[in-house]
């Protein structure tokens, strides 16, 4: 029976939401084998959740030195699996996922389709290109075609599977491996993480300054329990951190609600948020392109509208 490998996304044993999307996206290709690469015990802990999402098999590729290595354990595990028992491989289109996919493509002599929005049973996959203005379907060759799926592009549809655990031996680190000598987790703020947030409030050049973000954008985000995003112009100016940049060269978001403040709607920004559920745009120039994809557009000065909106929301809670 046709099968497919899905690389499980987790954060030190905590399952990431995108894994459910990957399993759903992979299902047309065959029975799903979820590959867990991590510290010993990680796969055992995740197996029930992966079974509930639809994994028939949970492959336990553990290594005691996992936390001191980057990327290569995942490449080694998927390479060994694909070489021994060829099948398509599905990963998240994150920085690490795309890096792993590229290395695997070289090792397995198979093609890579990056950043796809859907995978079809005939091994083709869909892309949204040019900022979502054109949909394409592309084919990929090799015995182990490799796909990276854009987070948020596929709605997760869990469908219970057996989740049978299968251990596999990971090769030890070689002299060529990068070894992590120290590790400091980034400080998590009180707001939700941008990727995967249900509500995003994003600010553009129209916000005007660092203070504009702390005094106008962040209070609205906090009133809604939202993550804060920014345009590249904003992060280039240093008004908000680079990791909050939404768009083609930043984070892709697909929240239920996206509110864009003082953003013109350049194609490179739209590419990273166009699959959002409801899009609200506040801008004082009614001719800006962002209004074309808005479900609700408000024409006016954000510095007047947003504090009033925040006060109204706070008053109703
Ligand atoms: C290769 C490449 C990759 C890129 N990648 C990205 C990316 O990943 N993400 C990204 O965001 N950009 C990206 N860009 C940049 C992109 O092209 C735009 O320059 C950028 O998105 C514009 O940011 P902005 O909307 O904040 O600024 P602007 O285009 O300057 O728009 C500011 C808006 O604020 C409005 N405004 C001003 N004052 C007010 C006010 N008081 N009240 C209400 N509205 C107001 C204006 O009417 C205007 O519409 C990329 C560009 C290139 C070339």
Short mmCIF file of C-alpha atoms and ligand atoms in Angstrom, two decimals:
data_model
loop_
_atom_site.label_atom_id
_atom_site.label_comp_id
_atom_site.label_asym_id
_atom_site.label_seq_id
_atom_site.Cartn_x
_atom_site.Cartn_y
_atom_site.Cartn_z
CA UNK A 1 0.00 0.00 0.00
CA UNK A 2 1.29 3.49 -0.87
CA UNK A 3 2.71 5.32 2.09
CA UNK A 4 4.20 8.72 2.88
CA UNK A 5 6.63 10.03 5.52
CA UNK A 6 5.69 13.16 7.46
CA UNK A 7 8.36 14.88 9.57
CA UNK A 8 6.70 15.74 12.89
CA UNK A 9 7.19 19.35 14.00
CA UNK A 10 7.63 19.63 17.76
CA UNK A 11 9.30 21.93 20.23
CA UNK A 12 11.25 19.76 22.68
CA UNK A 13 8.43 17.23 22.76
CA UNK A 14 5.51 19.67 22.46
CA UNK A 15 3.59 19.02 19.25
CA UNK A 16 3.27 22.05 16.97
CA UNK A 17 -0.10 22.75 15.32
CA UNK A 18 1.42 22.55 11.84
CA UNK A 19 1.93 18.79 12.27
CA UNK A 20 -1.84 18.24 11.99
CA UNK A 21 -1.80 20.24 8.75
CA UNK A 22 1.10 18.18 7.37
CA UNK A 23 -0.62 14.88 8.11
CA UNK A 24 -3.80 16.13 6.43
CA UNK A 25 -1.86 17.43 3.41
CA UNK A 26 0.06 14.14 3.04
CA UNK A 27 -2.98 11.84 3.22
CA UNK A 28 -3.75 11.79 -0.56
CA UNK A 29 -0.31 10.23 -1.11
CA UNK A 30 -0.94 7.18 1.09
CA UNK A 31 -0.82 5.83 4.61
CA UNK A 32 0.99 8.28 6.90
CA UNK A 33 4.17 7.33 8.78
CA UNK A 34 4.92 10.16 11.21
CA UNK A 35 8.65 10.51 11.77
CA UNK A 36 9.62 11.87 15.19
CA UNK A 37 13.24 12.96 15.46
CA UNK A 38 14.17 14.02 18.98
CA UNK A 39 15.46 13.06 22.40
CA UNK A 40 14.72 9.52 23.59
CA UNK A 41 11.12 9.29 24.81
CA UNK A 42 9.81 12.04 22.53
CA UNK A 43 8.08 9.69 20.08
CA UNK A 44 6.47 7.65 22.87
CA UNK A 45 5.06 10.84 24.37
CA UNK A 46 3.71 12.09 21.05
CA UNK A 47 2.37 8.78 19.67
CA UNK A 48 -1.21 9.06 21.06
CA UNK A 49 -1.62 12.59 19.68
CA UNK A 50 -0.15 11.57 16.31
CA UNK A 51 -2.49 8.56 16.15
CA UNK A 52 -5.44 10.88 16.80
CA UNK A 53 -4.31 13.07 13.89
CA UNK A 54 -4.12 10.13 11.49
CA UNK A 55 -0.65 8.55 11.71
CA UNK A 56 -0.78 4.79 11.10
CA UNK A 57 2.84 4.45 12.17
CA UNK A 58 5.02 6.59 14.44
CA UNK A 59 8.70 6.17 13.65
CA UNK A 60 10.85 6.82 16.71
CA UNK A 61 14.17 8.22 15.46
CA UNK A 62 15.77 9.29 18.71
CA UNK A 63 19.30 10.29 19.61
CA UNK A 64 20.63 11.15 23.05
CA UNK A 65 22.67 14.03 21.58
CA UNK A 66 19.71 15.42 19.56
CA UNK A 67 19.62 18.79 21.36
CA UNK A 68 23.28 19.45 20.49
CA UNK A 69 22.78 18.90 16.75
CA UNK A 70 20.85 20.87 14.16
CA UNK A 71 19.15 19.71 10.96
CA UNK A 72 21.39 16.68 10.33
CA UNK A 73 19.45 14.21 12.58
CA UNK A 74 16.26 14.89 10.60
CA UNK A 75 18.14 14.59 7.29
CA UNK A 76 19.82 11.35 8.43
CA UNK A 77 16.54 9.82 9.59
CA UNK A 78 14.53 10.67 6.46
CA UNK A 79 17.41 9.73 4.18
CA UNK A 80 17.72 6.30 5.78
CA UNK A 81 13.95 5.73 5.60
CA UNK A 82 13.66 6.92 2.00
CA UNK A 83 16.69 4.90 0.84
CA UNK A 84 15.42 1.68 2.46
CA UNK A 85 11.75 2.03 1.60
CA UNK A 86 11.14 4.86 -0.92
CA UNK A 87 8.06 7.05 -0.47
CA UNK A 88 7.15 10.73 -0.69
CA UNK A 89 8.32 12.95 2.18
CA UNK A 90 6.31 15.86 3.58
CA UNK A 91 7.74 18.61 5.80
CA UNK A 92 6.71 22.07 7.01
CA UNK A 93 7.87 24.99 4.89
CA UNK A 94 9.78 26.54 7.76
CA UNK A 95 13.40 27.64 7.52
CA UNK A 96 14.53 24.32 8.98
CA UNK A 97 12.02 22.31 6.90
CA UNK A 98 13.20 23.85 3.65
CA UNK A 99 16.84 23.29 4.63
CA UNK A 100 16.16 19.63 5.43
CA UNK A 101 14.22 19.23 2.17
CA UNK A 102 17.08 20.62 0.07
CA UNK A 103 19.63 18.30 1.66
CA UNK A 104 17.31 15.31 1.30
CA UNK A 105 16.69 16.09 -2.36
CA UNK A 106 20.44 15.92 -3.00
CA UNK A 107 20.92 12.74 -0.98
CA UNK A 108 17.92 10.88 -2.41
CA UNK A 109 18.23 12.28 -5.97
CA UNK A 110 14.60 13.38 -5.76
CA UNK A 111 12.92 16.66 -6.60
CA UNK A 112 11.68 19.17 -4.02
CA UNK A 113 8.51 21.26 -4.27
CA UNK A 114 8.82 24.02 -1.67
CA UNK A 115 6.09 26.06 -0.02
CA UNK A 116 3.15 24.17 -1.55
CA UNK A 117 -0.46 24.82 -0.53
CA UNK A 118 -1.83 21.33 -1.34
CA UNK A 119 -0.57 17.90 -2.44
CA UNK A 120 -2.46 15.71 -4.91
CA UNK A 121 -2.71 11.91 -5.15
CA UNK A 122 -0.81 11.95 -8.48
CA UNK A 123 2.21 13.46 -6.65
CA UNK A 124 1.69 16.92 -8.12
CA UNK A 125 1.30 19.87 -5.77
CA UNK A 126 -0.29 23.31 -5.83
CA UNK A 127 1.50 26.62 -5.34
CA UNK A 128 0.15 30.12 -4.96
CA UNK A 129 2.67 32.38 -6.74
CA UNK A 130 3.15 36.09 -7.41
CA UNK A 131 1.61 36.97 -4.07
CA UNK A 132 -1.34 34.64 -4.58
CA UNK A 133 -2.42 36.14 -7.89
CA UNK A 134 -1.63 32.92 -9.80
CA UNK A 135 -2.21 29.27 -8.82
CA UNK A 136 0.10 26.68 -10.37
CA UNK A 137 0.34 22.91 -10.26
CA UNK A 138 3.80 21.35 -10.49
CA UNK A 139 5.06 17.79 -10.79
CA UNK A 140 8.15 16.43 -9.05
CA UNK A 141 10.38 13.48 -9.91
CA UNK A 142 12.42 10.88 -8.05
CA UNK A 143 11.49 7.88 -5.94
CA UNK A 144 11.03 10.07 -2.87
CA UNK A 145 9.38 13.31 -4.05
CA UNK A 146 9.78 15.92 -1.30
CA UNK A 147 7.23 18.60 -0.42
CA UNK A 148 7.36 21.46 2.07
CA UNK A 149 3.86 22.66 2.97
CA UNK A 150 3.20 26.31 3.82
CA UNK A 151 1.98 26.56 7.44
CA UNK A 152 -1.65 27.68 7.51
CA UNK A 153 -2.33 26.66 3.89
CA UNK A 154 -4.15 23.41 4.76
CA UNK A 155 -7.00 23.08 7.25
CA UNK A 156 -6.22 20.20 9.60
CA UNK A 157 -8.72 17.33 9.38
CA UNK A 158 -7.81 14.69 12.00
CA UNK A 159 -8.80 11.13 11.12
CA UNK A 160 -7.68 8.54 13.70
CA UNK A 161 -4.92 6.06 12.79
CA UNK A 162 -3.21 3.16 14.58
CA UNK A 163 -0.14 5.15 15.68
CA UNK A 164 2.01 2.00 15.98
CA UNK A 165 5.49 2.82 17.31
CA UNK A 166 8.46 1.67 15.22
CA UNK A 167 11.98 2.39 16.50
CA UNK A 168 14.83 3.25 14.14
CA UNK A 169 18.52 3.71 14.75
CA UNK A 170 19.92 7.17 14.01
CA UNK A 171 23.53 7.31 12.81
CA UNK A 172 25.83 9.05 15.35
CA UNK A 173 27.08 12.59 14.71
CA UNK A 174 29.98 12.68 12.28
CA UNK A 175 32.99 15.01 12.40
CA UNK A 176 31.30 17.16 9.76
CA UNK A 177 28.19 17.83 11.89
CA UNK A 178 27.59 21.24 13.45
CA UNK A 179 27.52 20.85 17.23
CA UNK A 180 25.54 23.29 19.39
CA UNK A 181 27.75 24.31 22.30
CA UNK A 182 25.22 26.45 24.17
CA UNK A 183 21.53 27.16 23.83
CA UNK A 184 19.41 30.01 25.24
CA UNK A 185 15.68 29.87 24.42
CA UNK A 186 14.33 33.19 23.14
CA UNK A 187 12.27 34.97 25.79
CA UNK A 188 8.62 34.31 25.08
CA UNK A 189 6.49 37.39 25.63
CA UNK A 190 2.93 37.41 26.94
CA UNK A 191 1.49 37.68 23.41
CA UNK A 192 0.87 34.62 21.23
CA UNK A 193 3.53 33.58 18.73
CA UNK A 194 2.98 35.17 15.32
CA UNK A 195 3.01 31.95 13.27
CA UNK A 196 -0.15 30.08 14.20
CA UNK A 197 -1.84 33.03 16.00
CA UNK A 198 -5.63 33.16 15.65
CA UNK A 199 -5.64 36.97 15.60
CA UNK A 200 -2.88 39.19 14.17
CA UNK A 201 -2.66 42.98 14.41
CA UNK A 202 -0.02 44.19 11.95
CA UNK A 203 1.43 47.65 11.63
CA UNK A 204 3.04 49.35 8.65
CA UNK A 205 4.91 52.54 7.92
CA UNK A 206 1.72 54.49 8.65
CA UNK A 207 2.15 53.65 12.35
CA UNK A 208 5.00 56.14 12.19
CA UNK A 209 7.41 55.22 15.00
CA UNK A 210 8.48 52.86 17.77
CA UNK A 211 6.05 54.70 20.04
CA UNK A 212 3.28 54.18 17.50
CA UNK A 213 3.71 50.46 18.01
CA UNK A 214 3.83 50.59 21.82
CA UNK A 215 1.03 53.13 22.19
CA UNK A 216 -1.36 52.24 19.33
CA UNK A 217 -0.67 48.78 17.84
CA UNK A 218 0.19 46.79 20.98
CA UNK A 219 -2.81 48.00 23.05
CA UNK A 220 -5.19 46.87 20.28
CA UNK A 221 -3.37 43.53 20.02
CA UNK A 222 -3.61 43.03 23.80
CA UNK A 223 -7.31 43.92 23.86
CA UNK A 224 -7.86 41.14 21.28
CA UNK A 225 -5.31 38.63 22.63
CA UNK A 226 -3.51 38.98 19.30
CA UNK A 227 0.04 38.60 18.01
CA UNK A 228 1.74 41.68 16.56
CA UNK A 229 3.12 41.66 13.02
CA UNK A 230 4.87 44.30 10.92
CA UNK A 231 5.82 45.10 7.36
CA UNK A 232 9.38 44.94 6.11
CA UNK A 233 9.60 48.73 5.94
CA UNK A 234 8.86 48.80 9.66
CA UNK A 235 11.42 46.17 10.60
CA UNK A 236 14.00 47.80 8.29
CA UNK A 237 13.40 51.07 10.17
CA UNK A 238 13.97 49.22 13.45
CA UNK A 239 10.54 50.18 14.78
CA UNK A 240 9.68 46.55 15.55
CA UNK A 241 11.72 43.30 15.73
CA UNK A 242 12.74 41.60 12.48
CA UNK A 243 11.11 38.30 13.49
CA UNK A 244 7.68 39.98 13.34
CA UNK A 245 7.93 40.73 9.62
CA UNK A 246 4.99 39.23 7.74
CA UNK A 247 5.35 38.47 4.04
CA UNK A 248 7.27 36.85 1.25
CA UNK A 249 10.60 37.17 3.05
CA UNK A 250 9.14 36.97 6.56
CA UNK A 251 6.61 34.91 8.48
CA UNK A 252 3.50 33.49 6.79
CA UNK A 253 0.36 33.93 8.88
CA UNK A 254 -3.18 32.63 8.36
CA UNK A 255 -5.16 33.88 11.39
CA UNK A 256 -8.95 33.91 11.67
CA UNK A 257 -8.70 37.70 11.94
CA UNK A 258 -5.94 39.93 10.50
CA UNK A 259 -6.02 43.69 11.10
CA UNK A 260 -3.63 45.80 9.00
CA UNK A 261 -2.85 49.31 10.25
CA UNK A 262 -1.14 51.84 7.98
CA UNK A 263 -0.09 49.18 5.47
CA UNK A 264 -0.28 49.83 1.71
CA UNK A 265 -0.71 46.16 0.72
CA UNK A 266 2.42 45.54 -1.34
CA UNK A 267 2.39 42.13 -3.02
CA UNK A 268 5.34 40.97 -0.90
CA UNK A 269 3.37 41.64 2.30
CA UNK A 270 0.12 40.18 0.96
CA UNK A 271 1.97 36.95 0.06
CA UNK A 272 2.38 36.26 3.77
CA UNK A 273 -1.18 36.88 4.99
CA UNK A 274 -3.61 36.47 2.09
CA UNK A 275 -5.11 33.21 3.41
CA UNK A 276 -6.28 34.96 6.61
CA UNK A 277 -9.96 34.46 7.46
CA UNK A 278 -11.29 38.00 7.88
CA UNK A 279 -9.07 40.86 6.75
CA UNK A 280 -9.60 44.35 8.20
CA UNK A 281 -7.65 47.27 6.74
CA UNK A 282 -7.33 50.71 8.32
CA UNK A 283 -5.62 53.28 6.08
CA UNK A 284 -6.18 56.97 5.39
CA UNK A 285 -5.76 56.56 1.61
CA UNK A 286 -8.78 54.82 0.12
CA UNK A 287 -6.92 54.05 -3.13
CA UNK A 288 -4.33 51.77 -1.50
CA UNK A 289 -4.24 48.20 -2.93
CA UNK A 290 -4.71 46.61 0.51
CA UNK A 291 -8.40 47.59 0.41
CA UNK A 292 -8.88 45.26 -2.59
CA UNK A 293 -8.42 42.14 -0.44
CA UNK A 294 -10.10 43.56 2.68
CA UNK A 295 -13.36 42.13 4.03
CA UNK A 296 -13.76 45.35 5.99
CA UNK A 297 -11.99 48.60 5.13
CA UNK A 298 -11.87 51.70 7.29
CA UNK A 299 -10.63 54.92 5.66
CA UNK A 300 -9.13 57.30 8.19
CA UNK A 301 -6.23 58.18 10.46
CA UNK A 302 -5.21 55.08 12.40
CA UNK A 303 -3.94 57.23 15.27
CA UNK A 304 -7.52 58.37 15.87
CA UNK A 305 -9.41 55.18 14.95
CA UNK A 306 -7.31 52.55 16.71
CA UNK A 307 -7.30 54.04 20.26
CA UNK A 308 -11.09 54.47 19.98
CA UNK A 309 -11.44 50.88 18.76
CA UNK A 310 -9.23 49.58 21.58
CA UNK A 311 -11.24 51.48 24.20
CA UNK A 312 -14.49 50.14 22.73
CA UNK A 313 -13.23 46.54 22.80
CA UNK A 314 -11.88 46.91 26.34
CA UNK A 315 -15.22 48.39 27.45
CA UNK A 316 -17.13 45.38 26.13
CA UNK A 317 -14.94 42.75 27.82
C1 LIG B 1 12.37 41.20 -2.60
C2 LIG B 1 11.44 41.95 -1.67
C3 LIG B 1 10.89 41.24 -0.62
C4 LIG B 1 10.01 41.91 0.26
N1 LIG B 1 9.46 41.20 1.30
C5 LIG B 1 8.56 41.82 2.09
C6 LIG B 1 7.92 41.11 3.14
O1 LIG B 1 8.18 39.92 3.40
N2 LIG B 1 7.01 41.77 3.89
C7 LIG B 1 6.68 43.10 3.68
O2 LIG B 1 5.83 43.62 4.41
N3 LIG B 1 7.28 43.79 2.70
C8 LIG B 1 8.21 43.19 1.91
N4 LIG B 1 8.83 43.93 0.95
C9 LIG B 1 8.60 45.38 0.90
C10 LIG B 1 7.33 45.74 0.17
O3 LIG B 1 7.57 45.82 -1.21
C11 LIG B 1 6.78 47.10 0.66
O4 LIG B 1 7.80 48.08 0.50
C12 LIG B 1 6.33 47.11 2.11
O5 LIG B 1 5.48 46.01 2.39
C13 LIG B 1 5.58 48.42 2.40
O6 LIG B 1 5.40 48.52 3.77
P1 LIG B 1 4.28 49.48 4.36
O7 LIG B 1 2.95 49.06 3.84
O8 LIG B 1 4.49 49.50 5.83
O9 LIG B 1 4.71 50.91 3.83
P2 LIG B 1 4.07 51.83 2.71
O10 LIG B 1 3.97 51.15 1.43
O11 LIG B 1 4.87 53.09 2.77
O12 LIG B 1 2.59 52.12 3.22
C14 LIG B 1 2.28 52.89 4.35
C15 LIG B 1 0.78 53.07 4.36
O13 LIG B 1 0.40 53.74 5.54
C16 LIG B 1 -0.69 54.58 5.21
N5 LIG B 1 -0.73 55.61 6.25
C17 LIG B 1 0.21 56.55 6.53
N6 LIG B 1 -0.16 57.27 7.60
C18 LIG B 1 -1.36 56.78 8.00
C19 LIG B 1 -2.23 57.12 9.06
N7 LIG B 1 -1.95 58.09 9.94
N8 LIG B 1 -3.38 56.40 9.19
C20 LIG B 1 -3.69 55.43 8.31
N9 LIG B 1 -2.89 55.06 7.29
C21 LIG B 1 -1.73 55.73 7.15
C22 LIG B 1 -0.37 55.09 3.81
O14 LIG B 1 -1.54 55.52 3.14
C23 LIG B 1 0.24 53.85 3.19
O15 LIG B 1 -0.75 53.08 2.55
C24 LIG B 1 9.70 43.28 0.07
C25 LIG B 1 10.27 43.95 -1.03
C26 LIG B 1 11.12 43.30 -1.88
C27 LIG B 1 11.70 44.06 -3.04
#
